[in-house]
PDB file of C-alpha atoms in Angstrom:
ATOM      1  CA  MET A   1     -14.056 -17.679  62.470  1.00 45.00           C
ATOM      2  CA  GLU A   2     -11.193 -18.926  64.636  1.00 44.00           C
ATOM      3  CA  GLN A   3      -8.812 -21.481  63.284  1.00 46.00           C
ATOM      4  CA  SER A   4      -8.822 -24.413  65.672  1.00 44.00           C
ATOM      5  CA  SER A   5      -6.510 -26.811  63.932  1.00 42.00           C
ATOM      6  CA  GLN A   6      -3.107 -26.936  62.316  1.00 65.00           C
ATOM      7  CA  ILE A   7      -3.962 -30.037  60.317  1.00 82.00           C
ATOM      8  CA  ASN A   8      -5.915 -30.025  57.074  1.00 92.00           C
ATOM      9  CA  LEU A   9      -9.324 -31.648  57.289  1.00 97.00           C
ATOM     10  CA  LYS A  10     -11.731 -32.464  54.469  1.00 97.00           C
ATOM     11  CA  ILE A  11     -15.270 -31.571  55.519  1.00 98.00           C
ATOM     12  CA  PRO A  12     -17.609 -31.311  52.518  1.00 98.00           C
ATOM     13  CA  ILE A  13     -21.170 -30.027  52.757  1.00 98.00           C
ATOM     14  CA  LEU A  14     -23.694 -32.520  51.398  1.00 98.00           C
ATOM     15  CA  LEU A  15     -26.808 -30.720  50.140  1.00 98.00           C
ATOM     16  CA  GLY A  16     -29.599 -33.281  50.239  1.00 96.00           C
ATOM     17  CA  SER A  17     -32.196 -31.739  47.943  1.00 96.00           C
ATOM     18  CA  CYS A  18     -32.567 -31.064  44.244  1.00 94.00           C
ATOM     19  CA  ARG A  19     -36.003 -29.447  44.266  1.00 93.00           C
ATOM     20  CA  THR A  20     -36.501 -26.271  42.233  1.00 92.00           C
ATOM     21  CA  GLY A  21     -36.584 -23.195  44.481  1.00 88.00           C
ATOM     22  CA  ARG A  22     -35.087 -25.027  47.471  1.00 92.00           C
ATOM     23  CA  GLN A  23     -34.247 -22.734  50.374  1.00 92.00           C
ATOM     24  CA  SER A  24     -31.703 -25.223  51.687  1.00 95.00           C
ATOM     25  CA  LEU A  25     -29.328 -24.107  48.914  1.00 94.00           C
ATOM     26  CA  LYS A  26     -29.064 -20.646  50.525  1.00 93.00           C
ATOM     27  CA  VAL A  27     -28.296 -22.293  53.851  1.00 95.00           C
ATOM     28  CA  ALA A  28     -25.610 -24.536  52.345  1.00 96.00           C
ATOM     29  CA  GLN A  29     -24.012 -21.600  50.547  1.00 94.00           C
ATOM     30  CA  PHE A  30     -23.937 -19.501  53.724  1.00 94.00           C
ATOM     31  CA  ILE A  31     -22.415 -22.368  55.737  1.00 96.00           C
ATOM     32  CA  PHE A  32     -19.860 -22.877  52.974  1.00 97.00           C
ATOM     33  CA  LYS A  33     -18.739 -19.246  53.260  1.00 94.00           C
ATOM     34  CA  GLU A  34     -18.346 -19.555  57.021  1.00 94.00           C
ATOM     35  CA  LEU A  35     -16.541 -22.905  56.897  1.00 96.00           C
ATOM     36  CA  SER A  36     -14.223 -21.698  54.118  1.00 95.00           C
ATOM     37  CA  GLN A  37     -12.853 -18.988  56.417  1.00 94.00           C
ATOM     38  CA  ASN A  38     -10.969 -21.656  58.341  1.00 94.00           C
ATOM     39  CA  SER A  39      -7.767 -22.283  56.379  1.00 92.00           C
ATOM     40  CA  SER A  40      -7.320 -25.701  57.992  1.00 93.00           C
ATOM     41  CA  ILE A  41     -10.572 -26.933  56.430  1.00 96.00           C
ATOM     42  CA  LYS A  42     -10.961 -28.026  52.829  1.00 97.00           C
ATOM     43  CA  THR A  43     -14.644 -27.869  51.957  1.00 98.00           C
ATOM     44  CA  GLU A  44     -17.020 -27.874  49.013  1.00 98.00           C
ATOM     45  CA  ILE A  45     -20.731 -28.226  48.413  1.00 98.00           C
ATOM     46  CA  ILE A  46     -21.713 -31.653  47.143  1.00 98.00           C
ATOM     47  CA  ASP A  47     -24.999 -30.627  45.546  1.00 97.00           C
ATOM     48  CA  LEU A  48     -27.162 -33.606  44.629  1.00 97.00           C
ATOM     49  CA  ALA A  49     -28.819 -31.464  41.948  1.00 96.00           C
ATOM     50  CA  GLU A  50     -25.497 -31.599  40.094  1.00 95.00           C
ATOM     51  CA  TYR A  51     -25.110 -35.373  40.410  1.00 93.00           C
ATOM     52  CA  LYS A  52     -27.270 -37.403  38.055  1.00 87.00           C
ATOM     53  CA  LEU A  53     -27.598 -40.463  40.239  1.00 91.00           C
ATOM     54  CA  PRO A  54     -29.941 -43.169  38.923  1.00 89.00           C
ATOM     55  CA  MET A  55     -32.523 -44.747  41.183  1.00 90.00           C
ATOM     56  CA  LEU A  56     -30.905 -47.614  43.026  1.00 88.00           C
ATOM     57  CA  GLU A  57     -31.572 -50.862  41.173  1.00 85.00           C
ATOM     58  CA  GLU A  58     -28.361 -52.744  41.920  1.00 84.00           C
ATOM     59  CA  ARG A  59     -25.619 -52.489  44.509  1.00 83.00           C
ATOM     60  CA  LEU A  60     -22.463 -50.557  43.764  1.00 77.00           C
ATOM     61  CA  LYS A  61     -20.230 -53.643  43.781  1.00 79.00           C
ATOM     62  CA  GLU A  62     -22.585 -55.465  41.393  1.00 81.00           C
ATOM     63  CA  MET A  63     -22.441 -52.797  38.675  1.00 81.00           C
ATOM     64  CA  GLU A  64     -20.421 -53.663  35.604  1.00 79.00           C
ATOM     65  CA  VAL A  65     -20.070 -50.003  34.637  1.00 80.00           C
ATOM     66  CA  LEU A  66     -20.082 -47.329  37.332  1.00 81.00           C
ATOM     67  CA  PRO A  67     -21.804 -44.070  36.274  1.00 83.00           C
ATOM     68  CA  PRO A  68     -19.204 -41.246  36.509  1.00 86.00           C
ATOM     69  CA  ASP A  69     -21.328 -39.080  38.822  1.00 91.00           C
ATOM     70  CA  LEU A  70     -21.946 -42.012  41.143  1.00 91.00           C
ATOM     71  CA  SER A  71     -18.250 -42.834  41.320  1.00 89.00           C
ATOM     72  CA  ARG A  72     -17.428 -39.178  42.014  1.00 93.00           C
ATOM     73  CA  PHE A  73     -20.093 -38.898  44.726  1.00 94.00           C
ATOM     74  CA  CYS A  74     -19.021 -42.034  46.588  1.00 92.00           C
ATOM     75  CA  SER A  75     -15.341 -41.105  46.326  1.00 93.00           C
ATOM     76  CA  LYS A  76     -15.860 -37.642  47.823  1.00 95.00           C
ATOM     77  CA  LEU A  77     -17.712 -39.001  50.858  1.00 96.00           C
ATOM     78  CA  THR A  78     -15.270 -41.863  51.362  1.00 93.00           C
ATOM     79  CA  GLN A  79     -12.274 -39.483  51.302  1.00 95.00           C
ATOM     80  CA  ALA A  80     -13.874 -36.971  53.692  1.00 97.00           C
ATOM     81  CA  ASP A  81     -12.674 -36.694  57.289  1.00 97.00           C
ATOM     82  CA  GLY A  82     -16.055 -35.337  58.391  1.00 98.00           C
ATOM     83  CA  ILE A  83     -19.316 -34.399  56.687  1.00 98.00           C
ATOM     84  CA  LEU A  84     -21.844 -31.630  57.152  1.00 98.00           C
ATOM     85  CA  ILE A  85     -25.299 -32.521  55.852  1.00 98.00           C
ATOM     86  CA  VAL A  86     -27.835 -29.832  54.971  1.00 98.00           C
ATOM     87  CA  ALA A  87     -31.276 -31.288  54.323  1.00 98.00           C
ATOM     88  CA  PRO A  88     -34.802 -29.886  54.214  1.00 97.00           C
ATOM     89  CA  GLU A  89     -37.633 -31.704  55.925  1.00 96.00           C
ATOM     90  CA  TYR A  90     -40.222 -33.041  53.480  1.00 94.00           C
ATOM     91  CA  LYS A  91     -43.371 -34.667  54.891  1.00 94.00           C
ATOM     92  CA  ASN A  92     -41.746 -35.228  58.307  1.00 94.00           C
ATOM     93  CA  GLY A  93     -38.699 -36.911  56.760  1.00 95.00           C
ATOM     94  CA  TYR A  94     -35.645 -36.318  54.607  1.00 96.00           C
ATOM     95  CA  PRO A  95     -35.759 -36.088  50.782  1.00 96.00           C
ATOM     96  CA  GLY A  96     -35.819 -39.290  48.755  1.00 96.00           C
ATOM     97  CA  VAL A  97     -32.918 -38.073  46.614  1.00 96.00           C
ATOM     98  CA  LEU A  98     -30.703 -38.031  49.718  1.00 97.00           C
ATOM     99  CA  LYS A  99     -31.759 -41.523  50.803  1.00 96.00           C
ATOM    100  CA  ASN A 100     -31.172 -42.823  47.281  1.00 95.00           C
ATOM    101  CA  ALA A 101     -27.684 -41.295  47.170  1.00 96.00           C
ATOM    102  CA  LEU A 102     -26.626 -42.614  50.582  1.00 96.00           C
ATOM    103  CA  ASP A 103     -28.061 -46.063  49.848  1.00 94.00           C
ATOM    104  CA  TYR A 104     -25.388 -46.437  47.176  1.00 92.00           C
ATOM    105  CA  LEU A 105     -22.609 -46.290  49.776  1.00 93.00           C
ATOM    106  CA  GLU A 106     -21.060 -49.516  50.975  1.00 89.00           C
ATOM    107  CA  PRO A 107     -21.873 -50.642  54.533  1.00 88.00           C
ATOM    108  CA  GLN A 108     -19.729 -48.730  57.059  1.00 91.00           C
ATOM    109  CA  ALA A 109     -18.658 -46.288  54.324  1.00 93.00           C
ATOM    110  CA  LEU A 110     -18.822 -43.434  56.837  1.00 96.00           C
ATOM    111  CA  ARG A 111     -17.003 -45.301  59.623  1.00 95.00           C
ATOM    112  CA  TYR A 112     -15.164 -42.962  62.011  1.00 95.00           C
ATOM    113  CA  LYS A 113     -16.511 -39.884  60.219  1.00 97.00           C
ATOM    114  CA  PRO A 114     -18.110 -37.218  62.432  1.00 98.00           C
ATOM    115  CA  ILE A 115     -21.270 -35.873  60.842  1.00 98.00           C
ATOM    116  CA  GLY A 116     -22.911 -32.534  61.550  1.00 98.00           C
ATOM    117  CA  ILE A 117     -26.580 -32.342  60.608  1.00 98.00           C
ATOM    118  CA  CYS A 118     -28.370 -29.127  59.650  1.00 98.00           C
ATOM    119  CA  THR A 119     -32.067 -29.468  58.898  1.00 97.00           C
ATOM    120  CA  VAL A 120     -34.187 -26.817  57.218  1.00 96.00           C
ATOM    121  CA  SER A 121     -37.904 -26.177  57.505  1.00 95.00           C
ATOM    122  CA  SER A 122     -40.372 -23.505  56.460  1.00 91.00           C
ATOM    123  CA  GLY A 123     -42.302 -24.292  59.648  1.00 91.00           C
ATOM    124  CA  GLY A 124     -41.490 -23.685  63.276  1.00 90.00           C
ATOM    125  CA  PHE A 125     -39.850 -26.964  64.322  1.00 89.00           C
ATOM    126  CA  GLY A 126     -36.658 -26.772  62.261  1.00 92.00           C
ATOM    127  CA  GLY A 127     -36.980 -30.203  60.688  1.00 94.00           C
ATOM    128  CA  LEU A 128     -36.478 -32.160  63.923  1.00 95.00           C
ATOM    129  CA  ASN A 129     -38.142 -35.305  62.525  1.00 96.00           C
ATOM    130  CA  CYS A 130     -35.781 -35.178  59.566  1.00 97.00           C
ATOM    131  CA  LEU A 131     -32.830 -34.681  61.914  1.00 97.00           C
ATOM    132  CA  ALA A 132     -33.726 -37.689  64.071  1.00 97.00           C
ATOM    133  CA  GLN A 133     -34.072 -39.913  61.005  1.00 97.00           C
ATOM    134  CA  LEU A 134     -30.773 -38.719  59.538  1.00 97.00           C
ATOM    135  CA  ARG A 135     -28.973 -39.532  62.778  1.00 97.00           C
ATOM    136  CA  LEU A 136     -30.183 -43.146  62.488  1.00 97.00           C
ATOM    137  CA  LEU A 137     -29.194 -43.320  58.831  1.00 96.00           C
ATOM    138  CA  CYS A 138     -25.695 -41.991  59.535  1.00 97.00           C
ATOM    139  CA  LEU A 139     -25.229 -44.491  62.369  1.00 97.00           C
ATOM    140  CA  ALA A 140     -26.248 -47.306  60.006  1.00 96.00           C
ATOM    141  CA  LEU A 141     -23.431 -46.223  57.682  1.00 96.00           C
ATOM    142  CA  GLY A 142     -20.902 -46.220  60.531  1.00 96.00           C
ATOM    143  CA  GLY A 143     -20.899 -42.445  60.855  1.00 97.00           C
ATOM    144  CA  LEU A 144     -20.790 -40.543  64.140  1.00 97.00           C
ATOM    145  CA  PRO A 145     -23.442 -37.798  64.347  1.00 98.00           C
ATOM    146  CA  ILE A 146     -22.097 -35.074  66.637  1.00 98.00           C
ATOM    147  CA  PRO A 147     -24.204 -34.140  69.700  1.00 97.00           C
ATOM    148  CA  ASP A 148     -24.806 -30.578  68.523  1.00 97.00           C
ATOM    149  CA  LYS A 149     -27.437 -29.954  65.862  1.00 96.00           C
ATOM    150  CA  LEU A 150     -28.468 -27.068  63.648  1.00 97.00           C
ATOM    151  CA  PRO A 151     -32.232 -27.055  63.000  1.00 96.00           C
ATOM    152  CA  ILE A 152     -33.448 -24.008  61.059  1.00 95.00           C
ATOM    153  CA  SER A 153     -37.072 -22.892  61.364  1.00 94.00           C
ATOM    154  CA  HIS A 154     -38.897 -20.419  59.101  1.00 93.00           C
ATOM    155  CA  VAL A 155     -36.064 -20.564  56.571  1.00 92.00           C
ATOM    156  CA  LYS A 156     -37.802 -18.199  54.153  1.00 89.00           C
ATOM    157  CA  GLU A 157     -37.466 -15.448  56.738  1.00 91.00           C
ATOM    158  CA  MET A 158     -33.754 -16.088  57.348  1.00 89.00           C
ATOM    159  CA  PHE A 159     -32.496 -14.669  54.066  1.00 83.00           C
ATOM    160  CA  ASP A 160     -33.477 -11.706  51.944  1.00 79.00           C
ATOM    161  CA  ILE A 161     -34.157 -11.987  48.214  1.00 76.00           C
ATOM    162  CA  ASN A 162     -30.419 -11.751  47.457  1.00 76.00           C
ATOM    163  CA  GLY A 163     -29.501 -14.556  49.830  1.00 74.00           C
ATOM    164  CA  ASN A 164     -28.128 -12.258  52.542  1.00 81.00           C
ATOM    165  CA  LEU A 165     -28.685 -13.344  56.128  1.00 87.00           C
ATOM    166  CA  SER A 166     -31.497 -11.516  57.936  1.00 87.00           C
ATOM    167  CA  ASP A 167     -31.248 -13.386  61.253  1.00 84.00           C
ATOM    168  CA  LEU A 168     -27.838 -12.283  62.549  1.00 82.00           C
ATOM    169  CA  GLY A 169     -28.206 -14.483  65.631  1.00 86.00           C
ATOM    170  CA  PHE A 170     -27.866 -17.512  63.385  1.00 91.00           C
ATOM    171  CA  THR A 171     -24.139 -16.852  62.895  1.00 92.00           C
ATOM    172  CA  THR A 172     -23.458 -17.459  66.590  1.00 93.00           C
ATOM    173  CA  LYS A 173     -25.311 -20.785  66.512  1.00 95.00           C
ATOM    174  CA  LEU A 174     -23.576 -21.785  63.290  1.00 95.00           C
ATOM    175  CA  ASN A 175     -20.097 -20.991  64.583  1.00 95.00           C
ATOM    176  CA  SER A 176     -20.712 -23.078  67.709  1.00 96.00           C
ATOM    177  CA  PHE A 177     -21.993 -25.956  65.560  1.00 97.00           C
ATOM    178  CA  ILE A 178     -19.007 -25.771  63.198  1.00 97.00           C
ATOM    179  CA  LYS A 179     -16.575 -25.558  66.107  1.00 97.00           C
ATOM    180  CA  GLU A 180     -17.954 -28.791  67.558  1.00 98.00           C
ATOM    181  CA  LEU A 181     -17.865 -30.566  64.191  1.00 98.00           C
ATOM    182  CA  ILE A 182     -14.232 -29.543  63.695  1.00 97.00           C
ATOM    183  CA  TRP A 183     -13.345 -30.630  67.240  1.00 97.00           C
ATOM    184  CA  TYR A 184     -14.729 -34.132  66.723  1.00 97.00           C
ATOM    185  CA  THR A 185     -13.248 -34.416  63.242  1.00 97.00           C
ATOM    186  CA  GLU A 186      -9.798 -33.367  64.410  1.00 96.00           C
ATOM    187  CA  ALA A 187      -9.906 -35.624  67.475  1.00 96.00           C
ATOM    188  CA  ILE A 188     -10.801 -38.694  65.426  1.00 96.00           C
ATOM    189  CA  PHE A 189      -8.334 -37.748  62.679  1.00 94.00           C
ATOM    190  CA  ARG A 190      -5.510 -37.544  65.223  1.00 92.00           C
ATOM    191  CA  SER A 191      -6.568 -40.767  66.918  1.00 92.00           C
ATOM    192  CA  LEU A 192      -6.655 -42.689  63.638  1.00 89.00           C
ATOM    193  CA  ARG A 193      -3.288 -41.271  62.615  1.00 85.00           C
ATOM    194  CA  GLU A 194      -1.702 -42.209  65.954  1.00 85.00           C
ATOM    195  CA  SER A 195      -3.151 -45.723  65.900  1.00 82.00           C
ATOM    196  CA  SER A 196      -1.720 -46.328  62.419  1.00 72.00           C
ATOM    197  CA  GLU A 197       1.789 -45.245  63.410  1.00 66.00           C
ATOM    198  CA  PRO A 198       4.246 -48.064  64.238  1.00 61.00           C
TER     199      PRO A 198
END
């Protein structure tokens, strides 16, 4: 992949599922490999299966003791310059574990952060209902969903048993999607840096 920026940007991949056997993990891992090829991008997979976040019972600021995983999760998203969400569509929506995690964030926690959304489905519509709902959720948090989208249909046919990509045309779509996410992230990063200079 081409390097489009000389500045270092933090763009983590948020994997919004923790279900056993999830196909979205293969997608997130493949995107991670592609995104990691750009030396100007610092990325990682924030896998909600590895974060033991309790069900939301009280707001973050009202907690006397912050669970370590919750503190780590919120910190990573707050420090990000942009975010790439990978989420499967469950019952025409996004997973509850993702909603629970994002509900912990403070209002406007994602302000000025471009967000790329990749939705995954075993059916033929690529999780478009999930994608539309996630756009609204990101806007509510102050985030800026980029115009491009990456819906993936028939995900079980995209990868072989070893996780290797079977649909080679997907790489072209992915690279275009990543390029746009980086463009928006860099543009906003530069704008914020210039506006903070005396």
